[in-house]
Tab-separated table of C-alpha atoms in Angstrom:
chain	number	residue	atom	x	y	z
A	1	GLU	CA	3.421	25.271	-95.240
A	2	VAL	CA	2.198	26.987	-92.086
A	3	GLN	CA	-1.211	28.682	-92.672
A	4	LEU	CA	-3.543	30.620	-90.333
A	5	VAL	CA	-6.832	31.618	-91.720
A	6	GLU	CA	-9.163	33.870	-89.750
A	7	SER	CA	-12.892	34.216	-90.249
A	8	GLY	CA	-15.941	35.646	-88.585
A	9	GLY	CA	-15.305	39.341	-88.829
A	10	ASP	CA	-18.392	41.451	-89.443
A	11	LEU	CA	-20.239	44.698	-88.778
A	12	VAL	CA	-21.858	44.507	-85.352
A	13	GLN	CA	-23.783	46.933	-83.148
A	14	PRO	CA	-22.289	48.239	-79.890
A	15	GLY	CA	-23.065	45.824	-77.117
A	16	GLY	CA	-23.278	42.884	-79.590
A	17	SER	CA	-21.251	39.725	-79.828
A	18	LEU	CA	-19.082	38.011	-82.406
A	19	ARG	CA	-16.993	34.879	-82.562
A	20	LEU	CA	-13.772	34.839	-84.543
A	21	SER	CA	-12.226	31.627	-85.759
A	22	CYS	CA	-8.702	30.797	-86.910
A	23	ALA	CA	-8.013	27.534	-88.808
A	24	ALA	CA	-4.444	26.374	-88.505
A	25	SER	CA	-2.617	24.010	-90.817
A	26	GLY	CA	0.931	22.953	-91.740
A	27	PHE	CA	2.243	22.586	-88.158
A	28	THR	CA	1.486	20.680	-84.948
A	29	PHE	CA	-1.151	23.067	-83.555
A	30	ASN	CA	-1.263	21.600	-80.081
A	31	SER	CA	2.486	22.309	-79.589
A	32	TYR	CA	2.176	26.084	-79.646
A	33	TRP	CA	0.819	28.865	-77.595
A	34	MET	CA	-1.493	30.958	-79.767
A	35	SER	CA	-2.537	34.684	-79.632
A	36	TRP	CA	-4.953	37.171	-81.047
A	37	VAL	CA	-3.503	40.538	-82.000
A	38	ARG	CA	-5.527	43.434	-83.334
A	39	GLN	CA	-4.649	46.492	-85.418
A	40	THR	CA	-6.330	49.776	-85.868
A	41	PRO	CA	-5.153	52.778	-87.874
A	42	GLY	CA	-5.276	54.941	-84.803
A	43	LYS	CA	-3.809	52.707	-82.134
A	44	GLY	CA	-1.508	50.480	-84.074
A	45	LEU	CA	-0.920	46.925	-83.019
A	46	GLU	CA	-2.312	45.586	-79.741
A	47	TRP	CA	-1.886	42.125	-78.314
A	48	VAL	CA	-5.313	40.955	-77.165
A	49	ALA	CA	-4.984	37.505	-75.532
A	50	ASN	CA	-3.116	34.217	-75.693
A	51	ILE	CA	-3.741	30.579	-74.678
A	52	LYS	CA	-1.544	27.693	-73.693
A	53	GLN	CA	-1.310	24.601	-75.765
A	54	ASP	CA	-3.825	22.676	-73.592
A	55	GLY	CA	-6.069	25.712	-72.883
A	56	SER	CA	-5.158	25.661	-69.191
A	57	GLU	CA	-3.705	29.160	-69.175
A	58	ARG	CA	-5.073	32.298	-70.793
A	59	TYR	CA	-3.988	35.893	-70.590
A	60	TYR	CA	-5.795	39.060	-71.718
A	61	VAL	CA	-5.081	42.738	-72.141
A	62	ASP	CA	-7.015	44.723	-69.505
A	63	SER	CA	-9.288	46.388	-72.060
A	64	VAL	CA	-10.910	43.108	-72.966
A	65	LYS	CA	-10.932	41.241	-69.702
A	66	GLY	CA	-14.375	40.031	-68.762
A	67	ARG	CA	-15.676	40.643	-72.303
A	68	PHE	CA	-13.513	38.438	-74.586
A	69	ILE	CA	-12.789	34.731	-74.225
A	70	ILE	CA	-9.999	32.971	-76.079
A	71	SER	CA	-10.271	29.264	-76.629
A	72	ARG	CA	-9.007	26.466	-78.832
A	73	ASP	CA	-10.016	23.087	-80.175
A	74	ASN	CA	-6.853	21.055	-80.821
A	75	ALA	CA	-8.821	18.284	-82.502
A	76	LYS	CA	-10.012	20.810	-85.079
A	77	ASN	CA	-6.696	22.777	-85.209
A	78	SER	CA	-8.710	25.904	-84.481
A	79	LEU	CA	-8.397	29.024	-82.338
A	80	TYR	CA	-11.355	31.139	-81.313
A	81	LEU	CA	-12.134	34.538	-79.884
A	82	GLN	CA	-15.570	35.044	-78.400
A	83	MET	CA	-16.187	38.816	-78.247
A	84	ASN	CA	-19.027	40.073	-76.077
A	85	SER	CA	-20.231	43.578	-75.104
A	86	LEU	CA	-18.446	44.977	-78.100
A	87	ARG	CA	-17.522	48.718	-78.134
A	88	ALA	CA	-16.663	51.062	-80.911
A	89	GLU	CA	-13.013	50.941	-79.731
A	90	ASP	CA	-12.888	47.242	-80.544
A	91	THR	CA	-13.152	47.991	-84.231
A	92	ALA	CA	-9.941	46.602	-85.794
A	93	PHE	CA	-8.409	43.922	-87.934
A	94	TYR	CA	-7.954	40.806	-85.797
A	95	TYR	CA	-5.065	38.491	-86.483
A	96	CYS	CA	-4.370	35.129	-85.088
A	97	ALA	CA	-0.664	34.510	-84.494
A	98	ARG	CA	1.546	31.623	-83.530
A	99	ASP	CA	4.115	32.013	-80.779
A	100	SER	CA	7.611	31.408	-82.183
A	101	ALA	CA	8.507	28.756	-79.574
A	102	THR	CA	6.959	25.574	-78.338
A	103	VAL	CA	6.588	24.560	-74.665
A	104	THR	CA	6.781	28.047	-73.004
A	105	PRO	CA	5.652	31.174	-74.817
A	106	ARG	CA	8.460	33.170	-76.224
A	107	GLY	CA	6.105	36.107	-76.669
A	108	ASN	CA	6.740	36.967	-80.227
A	109	PHE	CA	4.973	35.698	-83.339
A	110	ASP	CA	6.489	33.954	-86.327
A	111	TYR	CA	3.269	33.255	-88.257
A	112	TRP	CA	0.223	35.455	-88.664
A	113	GLY	CA	-3.045	35.061	-90.490
A	114	GLN	CA	-4.295	37.527	-92.994
A	115	GLY	CA	-6.675	39.158	-90.516
A	116	THR	CA	-10.399	39.552	-90.251
A	117	LEU	CA	-12.128	42.917	-89.890
A	118	VAL	CA	-14.417	43.589	-86.976
A	119	THR	CA	-16.424	46.867	-87.153
A	120	VAL	CA	-18.531	47.956	-84.211
A	121	SER	CA	-20.938	50.637	-85.164
A	122	SER	CA	-24.665	51.487	-85.080
B	1	ALA	CA	1.573	48.239	-69.041
B	2	ILE	CA	5.025	48.818	-70.432
B	3	ARG	CA	4.955	51.618	-73.009
B	4	MET	CA	7.072	51.279	-76.146
B	5	THR	CA	8.091	54.430	-77.973
B	6	GLN	CA	9.680	54.359	-81.438
B	7	SER	CA	11.537	57.144	-83.179
B	8	PRO	CA	11.215	58.546	-85.682
B	9	SER	CA	7.555	58.002	-86.630
B	10	SER	CA	8.600	58.178	-90.226
B	11	LEU	CA	11.679	58.640	-92.317
B	12	SER	CA	12.598	59.129	-95.961
B	13	ALA	CA	15.584	57.248	-97.320
B	14	SER	CA	17.102	56.095	-100.549
B	15	THR	CA	18.013	52.597	-101.753
B	16	GLY	CA	21.477	51.848	-100.363
B	17	ASP	CA	21.159	54.035	-97.313
B	18	ARG	CA	21.826	52.860	-93.780
B	19	VAL	CA	18.742	53.251	-91.612
B	20	THR	CA	18.433	53.142	-87.916
B	21	ILE	CA	15.144	53.038	-85.917
B	22	THR	CA	15.099	53.300	-82.167
B	23	CYS	CA	12.679	51.870	-79.609
B	24	ARG	CA	12.517	52.878	-75.992
B	25	ALA	CA	10.775	50.924	-73.228
B	26	SER	CA	9.174	52.750	-70.294
B	27	GLN	CA	10.881	50.251	-67.977
B	28	GLY	CA	13.601	47.691	-68.324
B	29	ILE	CA	12.760	44.650	-70.419
B	30	SER	CA	16.132	42.943	-70.581
B	31	SER	CA	16.349	41.580	-74.104
B	32	TYR	CA	12.704	40.610	-74.477
B	33	LEU	CA	12.239	42.636	-77.645
B	34	ALA	CA	11.133	41.765	-81.162
B	35	TRP	CA	11.022	43.724	-84.437
B	36	TYR	CA	8.442	43.278	-87.184
B	37	GLN	CA	8.096	44.584	-90.735
B	38	GLN	CA	4.675	45.254	-92.153
B	39	LYS	CA	3.771	46.091	-95.722
B	40	PRO	CA	0.353	47.592	-96.761
B	41	GLY	CA	-2.405	45.033	-96.627
B	42	LYS	CA	-0.248	42.342	-95.105
B	43	ALA	CA	0.320	40.908	-91.683
B	44	PRO	CA	3.454	41.774	-89.718
B	45	LYS	CA	6.545	39.662	-90.382
B	46	LEU	CA	8.918	38.759	-87.563
B	47	LEU	CA	12.463	40.066	-88.253
B	48	ILE	CA	14.274	39.888	-85.004
B	49	PHE	CA	13.654	38.452	-81.543
B	50	ALA	CA	15.615	38.550	-78.290
B	51	ALA	CA	16.709	42.032	-79.364
B	52	SER	CA	19.372	40.801	-81.741
B	53	THR	CA	18.572	37.298	-82.964
B	54	LEU	CA	17.668	37.222	-86.690
B	55	GLN	CA	14.607	35.206	-87.476
B	56	SER	CA	15.266	32.401	-89.984
B	57	GLY	CA	15.156	33.629	-93.602
B	58	VAL	CA	15.580	37.302	-92.782
B	59	PRO	CA	18.364	38.964	-94.746
B	60	SER	CA	21.580	39.795	-92.830
B	61	ARG	CA	21.282	43.462	-93.682
B	62	PHE	CA	18.824	43.626	-90.805
B	63	SER	CA	20.297	43.791	-87.337
B	64	GLY	CA	19.131	44.588	-83.852
B	65	SER	CA	20.877	45.726	-80.651
B	66	GLY	CA	20.221	46.944	-77.210
B	67	SER	CA	19.050	45.771	-73.811
B	68	GLY	CA	17.243	47.188	-70.847
B	69	THR	CA	15.241	50.183	-72.163
B	70	ASP	CA	16.959	51.237	-75.385
B	71	PHE	CA	16.989	49.258	-78.601
B	72	THR	CA	17.812	49.806	-82.255
B	73	LEU	CA	16.940	48.204	-85.571
B	74	THR	CA	19.426	48.835	-88.345
B	75	ILE	CA	19.072	48.191	-92.028
B	76	SER	CA	22.598	48.340	-93.400
B	77	CYS	CA	21.856	48.830	-97.054
B	78	LEU	CA	18.240	49.649	-97.758
B	79	GLN	CA	16.622	47.698	-100.568
B	80	SER	CA	13.470	48.531	-102.501
B	81	GLU	CA	11.569	45.699	-100.730
B	82	ASP	CA	12.430	47.249	-97.307
B	83	PHE	CA	10.062	50.184	-97.678
B	84	ALA	CA	7.517	49.348	-95.062
B	85	THR	CA	6.457	50.097	-91.477
B	86	TYR	CA	8.528	48.652	-88.629
B	87	TYR	CA	7.241	47.902	-85.114
B	88	CYS	CA	9.020	46.891	-81.963
B	89	GLN	CA	7.309	44.707	-79.389
B	90	GLN	CA	8.200	43.787	-75.717
B	91	TYR	CA	7.384	40.419	-74.311
B	92	TYR	CA	9.008	40.941	-70.899
B	93	SER	CA	5.672	41.142	-69.166
B	94	TYR	CA	1.967	40.928	-69.859
B	95	PRO	CA	0.314	42.667	-71.531
B	96	TRP	CA	2.748	42.403	-74.385
B	97	THR	CA	2.903	45.775	-76.133
B	98	PHE	CA	4.013	47.255	-79.434
B	99	GLY	CA	5.584	50.501	-80.445
B	100	GLN	CA	3.552	52.891	-82.604
B	101	GLY	CA	5.541	52.093	-85.731
B	102	THR	CA	8.114	53.692	-87.924
B	103	LYS	CA	7.209	54.154	-91.624
B	104	VAL	CA	10.233	53.981	-93.977
B	105	GLU	CA	9.417	55.791	-97.182
B	106	ILE	CA	11.210	56.375	-100.429
B	107	LYS	CA	13.047	59.699	-100.635
């Protein structure tokens, strides 16, 4: 059974940092592109970043470029999101999600974690 | 970024009804469109990709159509478990973007 389990969400002050983790199981992790997607009540769903199977390619939404870093450790079947210079507008549930195809990213997501809540507030 | 606009934002329907949700892209995206269903407190679930391809395990009462800029999701015979929020998503170009959602409520 495919499972994605996020952790690391917390309350953090503006300007602070946080590292999210996603533990994957039940599939060959190093065969898939992986993404982070966030959701807020006000802005809905927003794709944040994705990373190639070997980590050699990464893409970000403009609003997080230069502040967030997506990475992975295939030996540990884990995906990460390092979040720096956090802003109030980064407050959201953060999901890790598996791309639905191997090799090249299809761009849609067939498995999602349960989400972890990041709250940026003083 | 490509803007995805769904309509309506919400609708009320009864079990057994046929429901149609539309999604419009701000520029052509060929058939690079997916539909998701989300229930409260849960992650989104992939229903359809490539505009009209049903994801494995999704009931056949769900169907998608369209290409270019205009797309539709149809539920042919609404079931109680279908009351949820539905989102479209384009993956034609980065950044991938979602519609604002359509909430399907019980009439």
